[in-house]
């Protein structure tokens, strides 16, 4: 059935003038072409494709001008032919032209025409495809607000509706999740659910940006609705003017020129409401065909017109066949829509012998693109299924972490980081099938919410413990402040040291109080101990004076230059030792200086050139003087035990060496190995004698 079968002439049963002139009011929703779901490449990347389209239009206009000139030259002949022709000729021409505009229908063509009707409502529709579509699901709330701001600044308002709606949906979902978390925390902290309110700067920014978008898009559609109505009225008037040409009694050349002018006005009349698009175009084509029938163009002129249309449609077919090889299915389909629009709106009929063949060829190319596009969406569905599997795995991991209850702050912090990483992975995992999108999102939110409940419960209990700890530490602060000015150092000092140890054993307190109470406690303790140290320093002034003298004596010993006379040097070093002992005791915390002094004395003795055993005993005598303390024999006891142990080790070594000699019973005494063993035994015995003398001196120190 022809597209125009429902449009009959004035003698028929239906009236073409029944087209409504008032456009249906448009809402601001669902104004984008829904056939494209992926970001599109800009047209500038493929200039050769645009060239093909323009060439078709340009050739069409060229043929129109040529036809106009030929009609002007043959107007008289046409008039004569009109007078001679019979009714059968008119009927045949009408049937041929009507069939030439006929378009076989299937689901794909319906989809293309519906999309073109939508595009016809907005001539800037091509710009929609220049808006880059990003993975909004993987963006944070701040990133979504930034992206919305970018779209508002850099794109026409009518081209971003689809993007804005997706951004809004993702932002609301993420903010809803955050809102649930904050609400749970509020209630768990003792708040009333009725009193809960939460917002943040990102939410305020997004609301302001979305309000700007709604105002701008509303103003745009209000203005466009008026333009669409005006353009529809103009197009209906053009149809009426073409109908009126059939009753004009003037030169056919003039009438034909008027007809071509009306066609140009039609092409430039601007967009009209989408629901009026197909009806208006079919009505227009119907009356254009009636005009051609009325005109009775001669066969040469009609054949020339048919040939031009045939050539241009072949170009469209060739371009469609090229598109069928393009891997970018969405881009191919968008251009295919343009080709169908050119086929329908710019070109007329072709010769009867070519009509079925070229339409079949065009349909095959169209079907190839459609099949490829369906395969692309099938692959996309598979990818979405894989994304679903990945998200299910992530949700399962979150559930496992939520069920594994930790009992320490560090463990919960580790789990929080793991959950954050899983949340990011979930958002970056890509889209899932639409039918399970809401259910998957709900499962994810519930898993995260379960984790947050466990986390909040732990920290709520931890906070209770922290407040108990805060109370305990404030009690210690009170004790420290009550005794910081005490003069009874003997009694208070042990107590102050005890509360310092108790402080360390008490656990964490709320963070906002931690620094404050620590500074308060530290100040009170420092005040007491500074007073105590000052008091003791005053009492032990003579000890500090002794320390200062020993420091000077130690520095002098380090720079002491010894003579070549060992005995004189020994006397010098002994005198330094006697001088050191005469200075007396130093403060307890300064006694390390004695060790430094005797280390320096040992180093000085090592520089003397004398028998090592004698030197060893001289050094030991100076060491014993340092160990002598009638009130504390621990150092002397340690030295006694060390000497006994060392003597036992030497005796063991001597026994081992003597046992080894038994293996050399058949070896001469001058054998190098035997001589070496005897030498080692002699050295060990000599060393043992030295240690025996040291032991004797230590015993003498006890008496």
PDB file of C-alpha atoms in Angstrom, residues 114-262:
ATOM      1  CA  UNK A 114       9.953   8.153  13.720  1.00  0.00           C
ATOM      2  CA  UNK A 115      13.437   9.389  14.561  1.00  0.00           C
ATOM      3  CA  UNK A 116      13.466  11.721  11.539  1.00  0.00           C
ATOM      4  CA  UNK A 117      10.088  13.063  12.606  1.00  0.00           C
ATOM      5  CA  UNK A 118      11.602  13.798  16.003  1.00  0.00           C
ATOM      6  CA  UNK A 119      14.583  15.489  14.351  1.00  0.00           C
ATOM      7  CA  UNK A 120      12.224  17.548  12.185  1.00  0.00           C
ATOM      8  CA  UNK A 121      10.982  19.229  15.331  1.00  0.00           C
ATOM      9  CA  UNK A 122      14.442  20.667  15.998  1.00  0.00           C
ATOM     10  CA  UNK A 123      16.810  21.528  13.175  1.00  0.00           C
ATOM     11  CA  UNK A 124      19.713  21.688  15.633  1.00  0.00           C
ATOM     12  CA  UNK A 125      19.270  17.979  16.462  1.00  0.00           C
ATOM     13  CA  UNK A 126      22.611  17.104  14.852  1.00  0.00           C
ATOM     14  CA  UNK A 127      24.350  19.002  17.605  1.00  0.00           C
ATOM     15  CA  UNK A 128      23.026  16.517  20.119  1.00  0.00           C
ATOM     16  CA  UNK A 129      25.411  13.931  18.812  1.00  0.00           C
ATOM     17  CA  UNK A 130      28.361  16.196  19.548  1.00  0.00           C
ATOM     18  CA  UNK A 131      27.753  15.953  23.310  1.00  0.00           C
ATOM     19  CA  UNK A 132      30.194  13.470  24.754  1.00  0.00           C
ATOM     20  CA  UNK A 133      28.476  10.875  26.887  1.00  0.00           C
ATOM     21  CA  UNK A 134      30.636   9.816  29.834  1.00  0.00           C
ATOM     22  CA  UNK A 135      30.455   7.061  32.423  1.00  0.00           C
ATOM     23  CA  UNK A 136      28.466   9.033  34.965  1.00  0.00           C
ATOM     24  CA  UNK A 137      28.023   5.955  37.133  1.00  0.00           C
ATOM     25  CA  UNK A 138      31.757   5.988  37.922  1.00  0.00           C
ATOM     26  CA  UNK A 139      31.798   9.680  38.936  1.00  0.00           C
ATOM     27  CA  UNK A 140      31.630  11.068  42.463  1.00  0.00           C
ATOM     28  CA  UNK A 141      28.997  13.643  43.424  1.00  0.00           C
ATOM     29  CA  UNK A 142      31.512  16.476  43.065  1.00  0.00           C
ATOM     30  CA  UNK A 143      32.550  15.209  39.624  1.00  0.00           C
ATOM     31  CA  UNK A 144      28.908  14.981  38.547  1.00  0.00           C
ATOM     32  CA  UNK A 145      28.265  18.581  39.622  1.00  0.00           C
ATOM     33  CA  UNK A 146      31.384  19.697  37.731  1.00  0.00           C
ATOM     34  CA  UNK A 147      30.241  17.812  34.599  1.00  0.00           C
ATOM     35  CA  UNK A 148      26.775  19.390  34.770  1.00  0.00           C
ATOM     36  CA  UNK A 149      28.351  22.823  35.027  1.00  0.00           C
ATOM     37  CA  UNK A 150      30.535  22.051  31.993  1.00  0.00           C
ATOM     38  CA  UNK A 151      27.542  20.981  29.911  1.00  0.00           C
ATOM     39  CA  UNK A 152      25.610  24.133  30.793  1.00  0.00           C
ATOM     40  CA  UNK A 153      28.539  26.357  29.834  1.00  0.00           C
ATOM     41  CA  UNK A 154      29.711  24.674  26.615  1.00  0.00           C
ATOM     42  CA  UNK A 155      26.596  23.194  24.942  1.00  0.00           C
ATOM     43  CA  UNK A 156      23.219  24.421  23.724  1.00  0.00           C
ATOM     44  CA  UNK A 157      20.552  23.731  26.290  1.00  0.00           C
ATOM     45  CA  UNK A 158      18.405  21.642  23.923  1.00  0.00           C
ATOM     46  CA  UNK A 159      21.254  19.218  23.194  1.00  0.00           C
ATOM     47  CA  UNK A 160      22.020  18.025  26.739  1.00  0.00           C
ATOM     48  CA  UNK A 161      18.687  16.761  28.133  1.00  0.00           C
ATOM     49  CA  UNK A 162      19.668  13.077  27.986  1.00  0.00           C
ATOM     50  CA  UNK A 163      23.024  13.764  29.640  1.00  0.00           C
ATOM     51  CA  UNK A 164      21.506  15.973  32.327  1.00  0.00           C
ATOM     52  CA  UNK A 165      18.849  13.377  33.195  1.00  0.00           C
ATOM     53  CA  UNK A 166      21.484  10.644  33.581  1.00  0.00           C
ATOM     54  CA  UNK A 167      23.689  12.917  35.696  1.00  0.00           C
ATOM     55  CA  UNK A 168      20.729  13.815  37.900  1.00  0.00           C
ATOM     56  CA  UNK A 169      19.784  10.158  38.365  1.00  0.00           C
ATOM     57  CA  UNK A 170      23.335   9.179  39.372  1.00  0.00           C
ATOM     58  CA  UNK A 171      23.744  12.182  41.681  1.00  0.00           C
ATOM     59  CA  UNK A 172      20.456  11.509  43.469  1.00  0.00           C
ATOM     60  CA  UNK A 173      21.348   7.824  43.925  1.00  0.00           C
ATOM     61  CA  UNK A 174      24.734   8.640  45.458  1.00  0.00           C
ATOM     62  CA  UNK A 175      23.343  11.422  47.650  1.00  0.00           C
ATOM     63  CA  UNK A 176      20.545   9.107  48.794  1.00  0.00           C
ATOM     64  CA  UNK A 177      23.154   6.579  49.915  1.00  0.00           C
ATOM     65  CA  UNK A 178      25.064   9.279  51.801  1.00  0.00           C
ATOM     66  CA  UNK A 179      21.811  10.532  53.311  1.00  0.00           C
ATOM     67  CA  UNK A 180      20.987   7.048  54.633  1.00  0.00           C
ATOM     68  CA  UNK A 181      24.428   6.803  56.270  1.00  0.00           C
ATOM     69  CA  UNK A 182      24.113  10.219  57.918  1.00  0.00           C
ATOM     70  CA  UNK A 183      20.592   9.433  59.090  1.00  0.00           C
ATOM     71  CA  UNK A 184      21.701   6.170  60.736  1.00  0.00           C
ATOM     72  CA  UNK A 185      24.553   7.956  62.487  1.00  0.00           C
ATOM     73  CA  UNK A 186      22.159  10.686  63.661  1.00  0.00           C
ATOM     74  CA  UNK A 187      19.664   8.189  65.087  1.00  0.00           C
ATOM     75  CA  UNK A 188      22.367   6.028  66.702  1.00  0.00           C
ATOM     76  CA  UNK A 189      23.762   9.098  68.440  1.00  0.00           C
ATOM     77  CA  UNK A 190      20.385   9.632  70.072  1.00  0.00           C
ATOM     78  CA  UNK A 191      18.733  11.974  67.576  1.00  0.00           C
ATOM     79  CA  UNK A 192      15.044  11.844  66.663  1.00  0.00           C
ATOM     80  CA  UNK A 193      14.437  10.666  63.091  1.00  0.00           C
ATOM     81  CA  UNK A 194      11.808  13.404  62.622  1.00  0.00           C
ATOM     82  CA  UNK A 195      14.417  16.088  63.319  1.00  0.00           C
ATOM     83  CA  UNK A 196      16.978  14.733  60.859  1.00  0.00           C
ATOM     84  CA  UNK A 197      18.184  17.053  58.120  1.00  0.00           C
ATOM     85  CA  UNK A 198      21.378  16.902  56.107  1.00  0.00           C
ATOM     86  CA  UNK A 199      22.866  18.646  53.113  1.00  0.00           C
ATOM     87  CA  UNK A 200      26.332  19.662  51.966  1.00  0.00           C
ATOM     88  CA  UNK A 201      27.998  22.154  49.649  1.00  0.00           C
ATOM     89  CA  UNK A 202      28.066  19.704  46.729  1.00  0.00           C
ATOM     90  CA  UNK A 203      24.302  19.134  46.988  1.00  0.00           C
ATOM     91  CA  UNK A 204      23.626  22.870  47.141  1.00  0.00           C
ATOM     92  CA  UNK A 205      25.810  23.470  44.092  1.00  0.00           C
ATOM     93  CA  UNK A 206      24.101  20.697  42.128  1.00  0.00           C
ATOM     94  CA  UNK A 207      20.625  21.970  43.016  1.00  0.00           C
ATOM     95  CA  UNK A 208      21.562  25.469  41.862  1.00  0.00           C
ATOM     96  CA  UNK A 209      22.959  24.171  38.556  1.00  0.00           C
ATOM     97  CA  UNK A 210      19.925  21.966  37.917  1.00  0.00           C
ATOM     98  CA  UNK A 211      17.608  24.886  38.657  1.00  0.00           C
ATOM     99  CA  UNK A 212      19.459  26.927  36.019  1.00  0.00           C
ATOM    100  CA  UNK A 213      19.026  24.057  33.558  1.00  0.00           C
ATOM    101  CA  UNK A 214      15.261  23.762  34.191  1.00  0.00           C
ATOM    102  CA  UNK A 215      14.764  27.487  33.739  1.00  0.00           C
ATOM    103  CA  UNK A 216      16.797  27.573  30.522  1.00  0.00           C
ATOM    104  CA  UNK A 217      15.196  24.475  28.977  1.00  0.00           C
ATOM    105  CA  UNK A 218      11.733  25.745  29.906  1.00  0.00           C
ATOM    106  CA  UNK A 219      12.366  29.065  28.183  1.00  0.00           C
ATOM    107  CA  UNK A 220      13.770  27.274  25.145  1.00  0.00           C
ATOM    108  CA  UNK A 221      10.743  24.992  24.708  1.00  0.00           C
ATOM    109  CA  UNK A 222       8.299  27.835  25.221  1.00  0.00           C
ATOM    110  CA  UNK A 223       9.921  29.794  22.407  1.00  0.00           C
ATOM    111  CA  UNK A 224      10.258  26.698  20.216  1.00  0.00           C
ATOM    112  CA  UNK A 225       6.597  25.778  20.624  1.00  0.00           C
ATOM    113  CA  UNK A 226       5.626  29.130  19.178  1.00  0.00           C
ATOM    114  CA  UNK A 227       8.043  28.706  16.264  1.00  0.00           C
ATOM    115  CA  UNK A 228       6.827  25.181  15.518  1.00  0.00           C
ATOM    116  CA  UNK A 229       3.210  26.357  15.344  1.00  0.00           C
ATOM    117  CA  UNK A 230       4.143  29.245  13.071  1.00  0.00           C
ATOM    118  CA  UNK A 231       6.213  26.966  10.775  1.00  0.00           C
ATOM    119  CA  UNK A 232       3.361  24.447  10.566  1.00  0.00           C
ATOM    120  CA  UNK A 233       0.933  27.193   9.571  1.00  0.00           C
ATOM    121  CA  UNK A 234       3.368  28.314   6.840  1.00  0.00           C
ATOM    122  CA  UNK A 235       3.723  24.781   5.492  1.00  0.00           C
ATOM    123  CA  UNK A 236      -0.034  24.242   5.435  1.00  0.00           C
ATOM    124  CA  UNK A 237      -0.407  27.486   3.531  1.00  0.00           C
ATOM    125  CA  UNK A 238       2.231  26.333   1.004  1.00  0.00           C
ATOM    126  CA  UNK A 239       0.189  23.155   0.458  1.00  0.00           C
ATOM    127  CA  UNK A 240      -2.908  25.258  -0.115  1.00  0.00           C
ATOM    128  CA  UNK A 241      -0.983  27.435  -2.599  1.00  0.00           C
ATOM    129  CA  UNK A 242       0.177  24.337  -4.533  1.00  0.00           C
ATOM    130  CA  UNK A 243      -3.433  23.073  -4.607  1.00  0.00           C
ATOM    131  CA  UNK A 244      -4.482  26.448  -5.957  1.00  0.00           C
ATOM    132  CA  UNK A 245      -2.099  26.172  -8.943  1.00  0.00           C
ATOM    133  CA  UNK A 246      -4.359  23.529 -10.442  1.00  0.00           C
ATOM    134  CA  UNK A 247      -7.059  26.145 -11.060  1.00  0.00           C
ATOM    135  CA  UNK A 248      -4.779  28.976 -12.243  1.00  0.00           C
ATOM    136  CA  UNK A 249      -5.394  29.998 -15.836  1.00  0.00           C
ATOM    137  CA  UNK A 250      -2.051  31.401 -17.009  1.00  0.00           C
ATOM    138  CA  UNK A 251       1.031  30.439 -18.973  1.00  0.00           C
ATOM    139  CA  UNK A 252       2.307  26.993 -17.838  1.00  0.00           C
ATOM    140  CA  UNK A 253       5.873  28.234 -17.676  1.00  0.00           C
ATOM    141  CA  UNK A 254       4.848  30.928 -15.198  1.00  0.00           C
ATOM    142  CA  UNK A 255       2.799  28.422 -13.220  1.00  0.00           C
ATOM    143  CA  UNK A 256       5.748  26.012 -13.091  1.00  0.00           C
ATOM    144  CA  UNK A 257       8.082  28.760 -11.836  1.00  0.00           C
ATOM    145  CA  UNK A 258       5.553  29.601  -9.133  1.00  0.00           C
ATOM    146  CA  UNK A 259       5.443  25.899  -8.224  1.00  0.00           C
ATOM    147  CA  UNK A 260       9.250  25.719  -7.887  1.00  0.00           C
ATOM    148  CA  UNK A 261       9.240  28.838  -5.712  1.00  0.00           C
ATOM    149  CA  UNK A 262       6.674  27.206  -3.439  1.00  0.00           C
TER     150      UNK A 262
END
